[in-house]
Coordinates of C-alpha atoms and ligand atoms in Angstrom, one line a residue:
M1 CA 139.7 114.9 79.1
S2 CA 138.4 116.0 75.8
P3 CA 135.8 113.5 74.2
A4 CA 137.2 111.3 71.5
P5 CA 135.7 111.9 68.2
L6 CA 132.5 109.9 67.3
D7 CA 132.0 109.5 63.7
S8 CA 128.5 108.2 63.5
P9 CA 125.7 110.7 64.0
A10 CA 123.7 107.7 65.3
S11 CA 126.3 107.2 68.2
I12 CA 126.5 111.0 68.9
T13 CA 122.7 111.3 69.2
A14 CA 122.5 108.1 71.2
T15 CA 125.1 109.1 73.6
A16 CA 123.8 112.6 74.1
L17 CA 120.2 111.3 74.6
L18 CA 121.2 108.7 77.2
G19 CA 123.5 111.2 78.9
E20 CA 120.7 113.7 79.3
F21 CA 118.4 111.0 80.6
V22 CA 121.1 110.1 83.3
R23 CA 121.6 113.9 84.2
R24 CA 117.9 114.2 84.8
G25 CA 117.7 111.2 87.1
V26 CA 116.8 108.2 85.1
T27 CA 118.8 105.1 86.5
D28 CA 117.5 102.1 84.7
L29 CA 117.4 100.9 81.1
V30 CA 116.3 97.7 79.8
L31 CA 117.2 96.6 76.2
S32 CA 116.8 93.8 73.8
P33 CA 119.3 93.2 71.1
G34 CA 119.1 94.4 67.5
S35 CA 121.1 95.9 64.7
R36 CA 119.2 99.1 64.1
S37 CA 119.2 100.0 67.7
Q38 CA 123.0 99.2 68.2
A39 CA 124.0 102.9 68.9
L40 CA 121.7 103.2 71.8
A41 CA 122.5 99.7 72.9
L42 CA 126.4 100.4 72.9
A43 CA 125.9 103.7 74.6
A44 CA 123.9 102.0 77.3
A45 CA 126.7 99.5 77.9
Q46 CA 129.2 102.4 78.2
F47 CA 127.0 104.1 80.7
E48 CA 126.6 101.0 82.6
R49 CA 130.4 100.3 82.7
A50 CA 131.0 104.0 83.9
G51 CA 128.5 103.3 86.8
L52 CA 125.9 105.7 85.4
L53 CA 123.1 103.4 84.4
R54 CA 121.7 100.2 85.6
L55 CA 121.4 98.0 82.4
R56 CA 119.3 94.8 82.0
V57 CA 119.3 92.8 78.8
R58 CA 116.7 90.4 77.8
I59 CA 116.3 88.7 74.3
D60 CA 112.5 88.7 74.5
E61 CA 111.2 92.2 74.2
R62 CA 107.9 91.1 75.9
S63 CA 109.9 90.2 79.0
A64 CA 112.0 93.4 78.7
G65 CA 108.7 95.4 78.6
F66 CA 107.3 93.9 81.8
L67 CA 110.7 93.9 83.5
A68 CA 110.9 97.8 82.9
L69 CA 107.3 97.9 84.1
G70 CA 108.4 96.1 87.4
L71 CA 111.4 98.3 87.8
A72 CA 109.4 101.6 87.4
R73 CA 106.6 100.4 89.6
E74 CA 109.1 99.8 92.5
T75 CA 111.3 102.8 91.9
G76 CA 108.7 105.3 90.9
R77 CA 111.1 106.5 88.3
P78 CA 110.8 106.4 84.6
V79 CA 112.6 103.4 83.0
L80 CA 114.1 103.4 79.3
L81 CA 113.4 100.6 77.1
V82 CA 115.5 100.2 74.0
V83 CA 114.4 97.9 71.1
T84 CA 115.2 97.4 67.4
S85 CA 112.8 97.8 64.5
G86 CA 109.9 95.7 63.4
T87 CA 108.1 93.0 65.5
A88 CA 110.5 93.9 68.3
V89 CA 108.5 97.0 68.8
A90 CA 105.2 95.2 68.8
E91 CA 106.3 92.8 71.5
L92 CA 106.3 95.8 73.8
H93 CA 102.6 96.4 73.3
P94 CA 101.2 94.4 76.3
A95 CA 103.6 96.1 78.8
V96 CA 103.0 99.5 77.2
L97 CA 99.1 99.0 77.5
E98 CA 99.5 97.9 81.2
A99 CA 101.9 100.8 82.0
A100 CA 99.4 103.2 80.3
H101 CA 96.4 102.0 82.3
S102 CA 98.2 101.7 85.6
G103 CA 100.1 105.1 85.1
V104 CA 103.6 103.7 85.4
P105 CA 106.5 105.8 83.7
V106 CA 108.1 103.9 80.9
I107 CA 109.9 105.4 77.9
V108 CA 110.1 103.4 74.8
L109 CA 113.2 104.3 72.5
S110 CA 112.5 102.2 69.3
A111 CA 114.8 102.3 66.5
D112 CA 113.6 102.7 62.9
R113 CA 114.6 103.0 59.4
P114 CA 115.1 106.6 58.1
A115 CA 112.2 108.1 55.9
E116 CA 113.7 107.1 52.6
L117 CA 113.6 103.4 53.6
R118 CA 110.2 103.3 54.9
G119 CA 107.2 102.0 52.9
I120 CA 109.4 100.2 50.3
G121 CA 109.5 96.8 51.6
S122 CA 112.9 97.3 53.4
N123 CA 113.8 94.5 55.7
Q124 CA 112.5 94.7 59.2
T125 CA 110.5 97.8 58.5
T126 CA 106.8 98.6 59.3
V127 CA 104.9 101.6 60.5
Q128 CA 106.2 102.3 64.0
P129 CA 104.9 105.8 64.8
G130 CA 101.6 105.2 66.3
I131 CA 102.1 101.5 66.6
F132 CA 100.8 101.6 70.2
G133 CA 97.6 103.5 69.3
D134 CA 96.6 106.0 71.9
A135 CA 98.3 104.3 74.8
P136 CA 101.2 106.7 75.1
E137 CA 100.7 110.0 76.6
K138 CA 102.9 111.5 74.0
S139 CA 104.9 110.2 71.0
W140 CA 107.7 111.6 68.7
D141 CA 109.0 110.3 65.4
V142 CA 112.5 111.7 65.3
P143 CA 114.2 112.0 61.9
A144 CA 117.7 110.4 61.6
P145 CA 120.5 112.6 62.8
V146 CA 122.7 113.8 59.8
G147 CA 125.8 115.0 61.7
D148 CA 124.9 118.5 62.2
P149 CA 126.6 120.5 65.0
G150 CA 123.1 120.9 66.6
D151 CA 122.4 117.3 66.8
E152 CA 123.5 116.7 70.4
Q153 CA 121.6 119.9 71.6
S154 CA 118.4 118.6 69.8
A155 CA 118.8 115.1 71.6
R156 CA 119.0 116.9 75.0
D157 CA 116.1 119.2 74.3
L158 CA 114.1 116.1 73.2
V159 CA 114.9 114.4 76.6
A160 CA 113.8 117.6 78.4
E161 CA 110.4 117.3 76.5
V162 CA 110.1 113.4 76.9
L163 CA 110.4 113.7 80.7
T164 CA 108.2 116.7 81.4
G165 CA 105.0 115.7 83.2
I166 CA 105.6 112.0 82.5
R167 CA 103.0 109.7 84.3
G168 CA 102.7 106.9 81.8
V169 CA 104.0 105.8 78.5
R170 CA 106.1 107.9 76.1
H171 CA 107.2 106.6 72.8
V172 CA 110.1 107.8 71.1
N173 CA 110.6 106.4 67.7
L174 CA 114.2 107.1 66.5
A175 CA 115.4 106.9 62.8
F176 CA 119.0 105.9 62.3
R177 CA 120.9 105.9 59.1
E178 CA 124.1 104.0 58.5
P179 CA 126.7 103.9 59.9
L180 CA 124.6 102.6 62.8
S181 CA 127.2 103.2 65.3
S182 CA 130.7 104.3 65.6
P183 CA 133.6 101.9 65.1
L184 CA 135.4 102.9 68.3
S185 CA 133.5 103.6 71.4
S186 CA 135.8 104.3 74.4
P187 CA 134.9 105.4 77.8
Q188 CA 136.3 108.8 76.9
S189 CA 133.6 109.2 74.3
L190 CA 131.0 109.5 77.2
P191 CA 129.8 113.1 77.8
D192 CA 130.8 114.5 81.1
V193 CA 127.6 113.8 83.0
S194 CA 126.9 113.4 86.7
P195 CA 123.7 111.5 87.6
G196 CA 120.9 113.7 88.8
E197 CA 118.2 113.1 91.1
W198 CA 114.7 112.3 89.6
R199 CA 112.3 115.1 90.1
P200 CA 109.0 114.7 88.8
A201 CA 107.3 117.8 87.8
P202 CA 104.5 118.8 90.2
A203 CA 101.2 117.9 88.7
P204 CA 98.4 120.5 88.7
V205 CA 96.5 119.9 91.9
E206 CA 92.8 120.2 92.4
L207 CA 92.3 119.8 96.0
L208 CA 89.1 119.1 97.9
E209 CA 88.6 119.5 101.7
L210 CA 86.6 116.8 103.2
R211 CA 85.1 116.8 106.8
P212 CA 84.4 113.8 108.9
E213 CA 80.8 112.6 108.6
P214 CA 79.2 109.3 109.4
G215 CA 78.1 107.6 106.1
T216 CA 81.5 108.2 104.5
I217 CA 83.6 105.2 103.4
V218 CA 87.1 105.2 101.8
I219 CA 87.9 102.6 99.1
A220 CA 91.4 101.8 98.2
G221 CA 92.1 100.0 94.9
T222 CA 95.5 98.9 93.3
G223 CA 98.0 101.5 93.7
A224 CA 96.1 103.7 96.3
G225 CA 99.0 103.6 98.7
A226 CA 99.3 104.6 102.4
V227 CA 97.6 107.9 101.7
A228 CA 94.2 106.1 101.5
E229 CA 94.7 104.9 105.1
A230 CA 95.8 108.2 106.4
V231 CA 92.6 109.9 105.0
A232 CA 90.3 107.1 106.3
R233 CA 91.6 107.7 109.8
A234 CA 91.4 111.4 109.5
L235 CA 87.8 111.1 108.3
G236 CA 86.9 108.6 110.9
A237 CA 85.8 106.3 107.8
P238 CA 85.7 102.6 107.4
L239 CA 88.6 101.7 105.0
L240 CA 87.8 99.1 102.2
A241 CA 91.3 98.3 100.9
E242 CA 91.9 95.7 98.3
A243 CA 94.9 93.4 98.9
S244 CA 96.8 95.1 96.2
S245 CA 96.1 98.6 97.5
G246 CA 99.1 99.1 99.7
A247 CA 96.6 100.5 102.2
R248 CA 95.3 97.3 103.8
F249 CA 96.3 98.3 107.4
G250 CA 95.4 100.4 110.2
P251 CA 92.5 100.7 112.8
N252 CA 89.8 101.6 110.3
L253 CA 90.5 98.5 107.9
V254 CA 87.4 96.4 107.1
A255 CA 89.2 93.3 105.7
A256 CA 85.9 91.4 105.1
Y257 CA 84.6 94.4 103.1
R258 CA 82.4 92.5 100.6
E259 CA 80.5 90.7 103.3
V260 CA 80.1 93.8 105.3
M261 CA 79.2 96.0 102.6
T262 CA 76.4 93.8 101.6
A263 CA 74.9 93.0 105.2
G264 CA 72.0 95.1 106.2
N265 CA 72.7 98.5 107.9
F266 CA 76.1 98.8 106.2
G267 CA 76.2 99.4 102.6
D268 CA 72.8 100.7 102.4
R269 CA 73.8 103.5 105.0
V270 CA 76.8 104.8 102.8
E271 CA 76.1 108.3 101.6
R272 CA 79.7 109.2 100.4
V273 CA 82.4 107.1 98.9
V274 CA 86.0 108.4 98.6
V275 CA 88.1 106.3 96.1
F276 CA 91.8 106.0 95.9
G277 CA 93.6 103.9 93.3
H278 CA 91.9 101.5 90.8
P279 CA 89.4 99.2 92.4
T280 CA 89.0 95.9 90.3
L281 CA 88.6 93.0 92.7
S282 CA 85.0 93.1 93.7
R283 CA 81.5 93.6 92.1
E284 CA 80.3 95.0 95.3
V285 CA 82.3 98.2 95.0
P286 CA 81.1 99.4 91.6
A287 CA 77.6 98.5 92.5
L288 CA 77.6 100.7 95.5
I289 CA 79.1 103.6 93.5
Q290 CA 76.2 103.2 91.1
R291 CA 73.5 103.1 93.8
D292 CA 71.1 106.2 93.9
G293 CA 71.9 108.6 96.6
V294 CA 75.6 107.9 96.9
E295 CA 78.0 110.7 96.3
T296 CA 81.4 109.4 95.0
I297 CA 84.7 111.5 95.1
V298 CA 87.5 109.8 93.1
V299 CA 91.0 110.9 93.7
R300 CA 92.6 110.5 90.3
H301 CA 95.3 107.9 89.8
P302 CA 98.0 108.0 87.2
G303 CA 96.2 105.6 84.8
R304 CA 94.8 106.7 81.6
D305 CA 91.2 106.3 82.5
D306 CA 89.6 107.8 85.6
Y307 CA 87.7 105.2 87.5
N308 CA 84.0 106.0 86.9
P309 CA 81.7 102.8 87.2
G310 CA 78.3 103.6 85.4
R311 CA 79.6 107.1 84.9
R312 CA 78.1 107.8 88.2
V313 CA 81.1 109.5 89.9
T314 CA 80.1 112.9 91.2
R315 CA 83.5 114.4 91.3
F316 CA 87.1 113.9 90.3
V317 CA 90.1 115.6 92.2
D318 CA 93.8 115.3 92.3
A319 CA 94.1 115.1 96.2
V320 CA 92.0 115.4 99.3
T321 CA 92.7 117.0 102.6
V322 CA 90.7 116.6 105.8
A323 CA 89.5 119.4 107.8
E324 CA 90.3 119.1 111.6
D325 CA 87.1 118.9 113.4
P326 CA 87.4 116.7 116.5
A327 CA 83.7 116.9 117.3
A328 CA 82.8 115.7 113.8
L329 CA 85.5 112.8 114.1
D330 CA 84.0 111.9 117.3
A331 CA 80.6 111.6 115.8
S332 CA 82.0 109.2 113.2
R333 CA 83.4 106.8 115.9
G334 CA 80.4 104.7 116.1
W335 CA 80.0 104.5 112.3
V336 CA 83.5 103.2 111.8
G337 CA 83.6 101.1 114.9
R338 CA 80.4 99.0 113.7
W339 CA 82.2 98.2 110.3
V340 CA 85.5 97.4 111.8
Q341 CA 83.8 95.0 114.5
A342 CA 81.6 93.3 111.9
S343 CA 84.7 92.6 109.8
R344 CA 86.5 91.1 112.7
A345 CA 83.6 88.9 113.6
I346 CA 83.5 87.5 110.1
L347 CA 87.2 86.9 109.9
E348 CA 87.1 85.0 113.3
E349 CA 84.3 82.9 112.1
W350 CA 86.4 81.8 109.0
D351 CA 89.5 81.2 111.2
D352 CA 89.2 77.4 111.6
A353 CA 92.1 77.1 114.0
A354 CA 90.3 78.2 117.2
P355 CA 93.1 78.3 119.9
G356 CA 90.5 77.6 122.7
A357 CA 91.0 73.9 122.8
A358 CA 94.8 74.2 123.2
L359 CA 94.4 76.2 126.3
T360 CA 92.0 73.8 128.1
D361 CA 93.3 71.7 131.2
D362 CA 91.3 68.7 130.0
Y363 CA 94.1 66.2 128.5
R364 CA 91.5 64.6 126.3
E365 CA 90.4 67.9 124.8
R366 CA 94.0 68.8 124.2
A367 CA 94.9 65.6 122.7
A368 CA 91.9 65.8 120.4
F369 CA 93.1 69.4 119.5
A370 CA 96.5 68.1 118.9
L371 CA 95.3 65.5 116.5
T372 CA 93.1 67.9 114.6
Q373 CA 96.3 70.1 114.2
L374 CA 98.2 67.2 112.8
E375 CA 95.5 66.4 110.5
A376 CA 95.4 69.9 109.4
L377 CA 99.0 70.0 108.6
R378 CA 98.6 66.9 106.4
A379 CA 95.7 68.3 104.6
P380 CA 96.1 69.6 100.9
V381 CA 96.7 73.2 100.5
T382 CA 93.6 75.3 99.7
R383 CA 93.5 78.5 97.8
R384 CA 92.6 80.3 101.0
S385 CA 95.5 78.8 103.2
L386 CA 97.9 79.5 100.3
A387 CA 97.0 83.0 99.9
L388 CA 97.1 83.6 103.6
A389 CA 100.4 81.8 104.1
V390 CA 102.0 84.0 101.6
W391 CA 100.6 87.1 103.1
N392 CA 101.6 86.2 106.5
A393 CA 105.2 85.3 105.2
S394 CA 105.6 89.0 103.9
W395 CA 107.2 91.7 105.8
P396 CA 107.7 95.5 105.1
H397 CA 111.2 94.8 103.7
D398 CA 109.7 92.2 101.4
R399 CA 107.8 92.8 98.1
L400 CA 104.6 91.0 97.1
V401 CA 103.4 90.7 93.5
L402 CA 100.0 89.3 92.7
A403 CA 99.1 87.9 89.4
S404 CA 95.6 88.0 88.0
S405 CA 94.2 84.6 89.1
R406 CA 91.9 83.3 91.5
L407 CA 94.4 83.8 94.3
I408 CA 94.4 87.5 94.4
R409 CA 90.7 87.3 94.8
E410 CA 91.0 84.8 97.6
L411 CA 93.6 86.8 99.3
D412 CA 91.4 90.0 98.9
R413 CA 88.8 88.3 100.8
V414 CA 90.7 87.2 103.7
A415 CA 94.0 89.1 104.3
P416 CA 94.1 90.9 107.5
G417 CA 95.8 94.2 108.0
K418 CA 99.5 94.6 107.3
K419 CA 101.6 97.3 106.1
I420 CA 103.5 95.6 103.3
T421 CA 104.4 96.8 99.7
V422 CA 102.2 95.0 97.1
H423 CA 102.2 95.3 93.3
A424 CA 99.7 94.0 90.8
N425 CA 99.3 94.6 87.1
R426 CA 95.7 95.5 87.5
G427 CA 95.7 98.3 84.8
L428 CA 94.4 95.6 82.5
A429 CA 94.5 92.6 84.8
G430 CA 96.3 90.6 82.2
I431 CA 97.8 87.1 82.9
D432 CA 100.9 88.0 80.9
G433 CA 104.3 89.3 82.1
T434 CA 103.8 88.5 85.8
I435 CA 107.2 86.8 86.1
A436 CA 109.1 89.7 84.4
T437 CA 107.2 92.2 86.5
G438 CA 108.1 90.3 89.6
V439 CA 111.9 90.3 88.5
G440 CA 111.8 93.9 88.0
V441 CA 110.4 94.7 91.3
A442 CA 112.9 92.4 93.0
L443 CA 115.8 93.9 91.2
A444 CA 114.7 97.4 91.9
Q445 CA 114.2 96.6 95.5
Q446 CA 117.3 94.5 96.1
Y447 CA 120.0 96.3 94.0
G448 CA 119.9 99.8 95.1
G449 CA 116.4 101.4 94.5
A450 CA 117.7 104.7 96.2
P451 CA 119.1 107.3 94.0
G452 CA 122.9 107.6 94.4
E453 CA 123.4 104.0 94.8
W454 CA 125.1 102.5 91.7
P455 CA 125.6 99.2 90.1
G456 CA 128.2 97.1 92.0
E457 CA 126.8 98.0 95.4
A458 CA 124.3 95.1 95.3
T459 CA 122.7 94.6 98.7
A460 CA 120.7 91.5 97.8
G461 CA 119.8 89.4 100.8
A462 CA 119.8 92.5 103.1
R463 CA 116.7 93.8 101.7
G464 CA 114.2 91.0 101.9
I465 CA 112.7 89.0 99.1
T466 CA 110.1 89.3 96.5
R467 CA 107.3 86.8 96.3
V468 CA 105.0 86.4 93.4
L469 CA 101.7 84.6 94.0
L470 CA 100.4 83.3 90.6
G471 CA 98.4 80.7 88.8
D472 CA 99.7 77.9 86.5
L473 CA 98.6 79.7 83.3
A474 CA 100.0 83.1 84.4
M475 CA 103.3 81.1 85.0
L476 CA 103.3 79.3 81.7
H477 CA 102.3 82.4 79.8
D478 CA 105.5 84.1 80.9
A479 CA 107.9 81.0 81.3
G480 CA 110.5 82.8 79.0
S481 CA 111.1 85.4 81.7
L482 CA 112.5 82.6 83.9
S483 CA 115.6 83.2 81.7
F484 CA 118.5 85.3 82.8
G485 CA 121.4 85.9 80.3
A486 CA 124.9 85.1 81.5
G487 CA 126.2 87.8 83.9
E488 CA 122.7 89.2 84.5
E489 CA 121.9 90.2 87.9
R490 CA 119.7 87.7 89.6
P491 CA 117.4 88.7 92.5
N492 CA 116.0 86.9 95.6
I493 CA 112.7 85.8 94.4
Q494 CA 110.0 83.2 95.0
L495 CA 107.5 82.3 92.4
I496 CA 104.6 80.6 94.3
V497 CA 102.5 78.8 91.6
G498 CA 99.2 77.6 92.7
N499 CA 98.9 74.7 90.2
D500 CA 95.2 73.6 89.5
G501 CA 95.9 72.5 86.0
G502 CA 94.5 75.4 84.1
G503 CA 92.4 78.5 84.4
T504 CA 89.9 77.6 87.1
I505 CA 88.8 81.2 87.6
F506 CA 86.4 80.4 84.8
D507 CA 84.7 77.8 87.0
G508 CA 83.1 80.8 88.9
L509 CA 81.5 82.4 85.7
E510 CA 77.9 82.0 85.3
V511 CA 78.4 80.1 81.9
A512 CA 80.1 77.3 83.9
A513 CA 76.6 76.3 85.1
T514 CA 75.0 76.0 81.7
A515 CA 77.7 75.2 79.1
D516 CA 78.9 71.8 78.1
A517 CA 81.6 70.9 80.6
A518 CA 84.1 69.2 78.2
M519 CA 83.7 72.1 75.7
L520 CA 84.2 74.6 78.7
D521 CA 87.3 72.8 79.7
R522 CA 88.7 72.7 76.2
V523 CA 88.3 76.5 75.4
L524 CA 88.3 78.2 78.8
L525 CA 89.9 76.1 81.5
T526 CA 92.6 75.0 79.0
P527 CA 94.1 72.2 80.9
Q528 CA 97.8 71.8 81.1
R529 CA 100.1 69.2 82.6
V530 CA 103.6 70.8 82.1
D531 CA 106.3 69.6 84.3
L532 CA 107.2 72.6 86.2
Q533 CA 110.1 71.1 88.0
S534 CA 111.9 70.4 84.7
L535 CA 111.0 73.8 83.5
A536 CA 112.4 75.5 86.5
T537 CA 115.5 73.4 86.4
A538 CA 116.1 74.1 82.7
Y539 CA 116.3 77.9 83.6
G540 CA 118.4 77.3 86.6
W541 CA 115.8 78.0 89.3
E542 CA 115.5 76.0 92.5
Y543 CA 112.3 73.9 92.7
R544 CA 110.2 73.1 95.7
R545 CA 106.9 71.3 95.8
V546 CA 104.4 71.7 98.6
A547 CA 102.6 68.5 99.3
N548 CA 100.5 69.6 102.2
R549 CA 99.7 72.5 104.6
G550 CA 102.6 71.6 106.9
E551 CA 105.1 72.1 104.1
L552 CA 103.8 75.4 103.2
D553 CA 105.2 77.8 105.7
P554 CA 108.8 76.3 105.7
A555 CA 108.8 76.4 101.9
L556 CA 108.1 80.1 102.0
S557 CA 110.7 81.1 104.3
P558 CA 113.1 83.6 102.8
S559 CA 115.9 82.1 100.9
P560 CA 118.5 83.4 98.5
G561 CA 118.2 82.9 94.7
Q562 CA 115.3 82.2 92.3
V563 CA 113.0 79.6 93.7
L564 CA 109.8 78.1 91.9
I565 CA 107.4 76.8 94.6
E566 CA 104.8 74.6 93.2
V567 CA 101.7 74.1 95.2
P568 CA 99.2 71.7 93.8
L569 CA 95.6 72.9 94.2
Q570 CA 92.4 71.1 93.8
R571 CA 90.0 72.1 91.1
Ligands
LIG1 C1 96.9 88.1 78.5 C2 95.6 87.6 79.1 N1 95.0 86.6 78.4 C3 93.8 86.0 78.8 C4 93.3 86.5 79.9 C5 92.0 85.9 80.5 N2 92.3 85.2 81.7 C6 92.0 85.7 82.9 S1 92.3 84.6 84.2 C7 92.9 83.5 83.1 C8 93.2 82.2 83.6 C9 94.3 82.1 84.6 O1 94.6 80.8 84.9 P1 95.6 80.6 86.1 O2 96.9 81.6 86.0 O3 96.1 79.3 86.1 O4 94.9 81.1 87.4 P2 93.6 80.4 88.1 O5 92.4 80.9 87.4 O6 93.5 78.9 87.8 O7 93.6 80.6 89.6 C10 92.8 83.9 81.9 C11 93.0 83.1 80.6 C12 93.9 87.6 80.7 N3 93.4 88.1 81.8 N4 95.1 88.1 80.2
LIG2 MG1 95.2 77.7 87.4

C-alpha cells in the first residue's frame, strides 16, 4: 500500500526518524506530553499501535528520564526520550548525568522552536542546544524541516549518525515549525519498516594479556558484570566484588573484602590490582590503589570518566585476556585461598544464628535455642538483616535495584556470593530517580526484553520480580514515579523502604561527632514523618508493613503487582 500523504514536514521528519530508529534495532521510547513535540509523540503512538515500538508515557520528565535509564540498563539497548521545549528538557538533566557517568545509552529527542523564534521571548523557549553541558557524548541542533524532498533521507542519515558508537547520552535538539503535525495520521502513513536487531558497533579494543601471579587481586565495582569473576578465576586472584557489581559470586569471592584488605598480610601484600566497573562503596579500594608499589590496571567501563583514584592508575585498557599457564595458576592457589578463607571466617563470626544448638540432643539446650530463635523473630529489623533478607530473596530470574543509602553499604559488607542481576545508579550516586529506574528495569525484564518480542506479548509473572531496596528519603524524592497513567503497563515490583525517618547515612560522617546535634538533624538528617501507607494507597500500590524480623521474609515473597514494603528502622 502506498503511504498516505503527510502534509506537515514535522510529521514527515518525525515518522522517518522513528522508523529508522526501529529499523536499526531501537525498541523502547519514553515520552512526556507537550505541544512542540507532538509530531514525534503521535508518530510514537502509531509505531506502538503497529507493534513496532514499546511506548511509555510519563507526565513528569524527571520520571521519564530515569525510566528510560532503567529500561536501557536492563536491555543494553539505547532508549529514546521525547520531550517538549523549555523546562521539560531541563527535567531530564539528572537522568542524563547519571546515564553519562554510568555509560548507559539514552537518546534525548527534544523539540524546540525554529531559529526565527529563539531569543525573542517566545513562549516556552530557552537555549536548548548545550543545555546538558558536556554530559552528552554528542549533540545535534537540527533546523526545522521545510518540506524538501530530501527531509526523510536527512532524518535517516541523522539516525545512523546518532546511533554510531553510542555508549552514553546523545542529545538531538529538533526544531519544528507550524503546522506541528499532520491533521491526519493513519496507520498507512507509517513507513514500511521491519524492526531490526540492535547491533552496537564494536568499540576499538586495546587488549592486555595478564598472567596469573600471587599478589594480584580483582576489584569489581558497579557494572563490572560476570567477566570480572571469570578473569579472577582465570588469574587465581581474590575477587573483591561490590554488591552492585554483578560479579559477587564464584569460588574466588572475598565477600568481607574490607575487613580482609585491612588485616595484616593481605592488603599490604597486594602488588597488582585489576579493576572492572566503577567502585564507589568503600574507602579501602581507592586507598589501596594509591599505595606506593601497587600497579593498577583499569578495564575501562562505558561511563564518561575513567576510574583513577589519586590519578595513580598505571594503565587503562578496553579488555584483558588471561594467558593459560597452569603452573602459574597453581602457584596462586595459596594466595587466593587465604583471602577466601579469611573472608568466610569473618562472615561466620557475624552470623549470629549459629545452628549448633539446634542439633544438640540436650532438650534444655534445644529449648533455649528455640526461645532465642523466637526472640530473634520478634526483634526489630536491623539494616543488616533487611539487606541480607532482600539479597537472599532474590534469584537469577529476579532483579535487584539498590538505591544510594546506608542499605547498599550494609549489603556490600555482608552479602554472600550469589549470581544475580543487580542495578544501581552509582554513576553519580544520587538519591533521585530510584523508583523510576526500578520500574524501567522491571518493565524491560518482564515485558519482553529480548529482540523480536513485541508489545502485547507480556509475560509478567513468569519472569520473576524486581525488588528495589531504598531509604525513606530516596523514596520520597521520587514519589511522583509511583504514578502510572491509565493503561500504562505495570510491572511486578516491590519497593522495600528502610524507614529511619531521614537521611541517617550522615550519622556516620566525622562532622556528626562535632556539630550541634539539632542543627545537624535540621539540615542533614532532614527528619520526615510522611504516612507512606497513604502515599502508596493514593497511587494504587499495595502496602505492607514489616514490624519485626519474623514478618520480613514472608513480606518479600514474590507477588504480582506493585507493592510498597515499609520496614521501620532505628536510627
Ligand atoms: C539527588 C541527591 N541529593 C542529595 C544527595 C545527598 N544524600 C546522600 S544520601 C542522602 C540521604 C539518604 O537518605 P535515605 O534515603 O533515607 O537513606 P539513609 O541514609 O537513611 O539510609 C542524601 C540526602 C544525593 N546523593 N543525591
Ligand atoms: Mg533514611
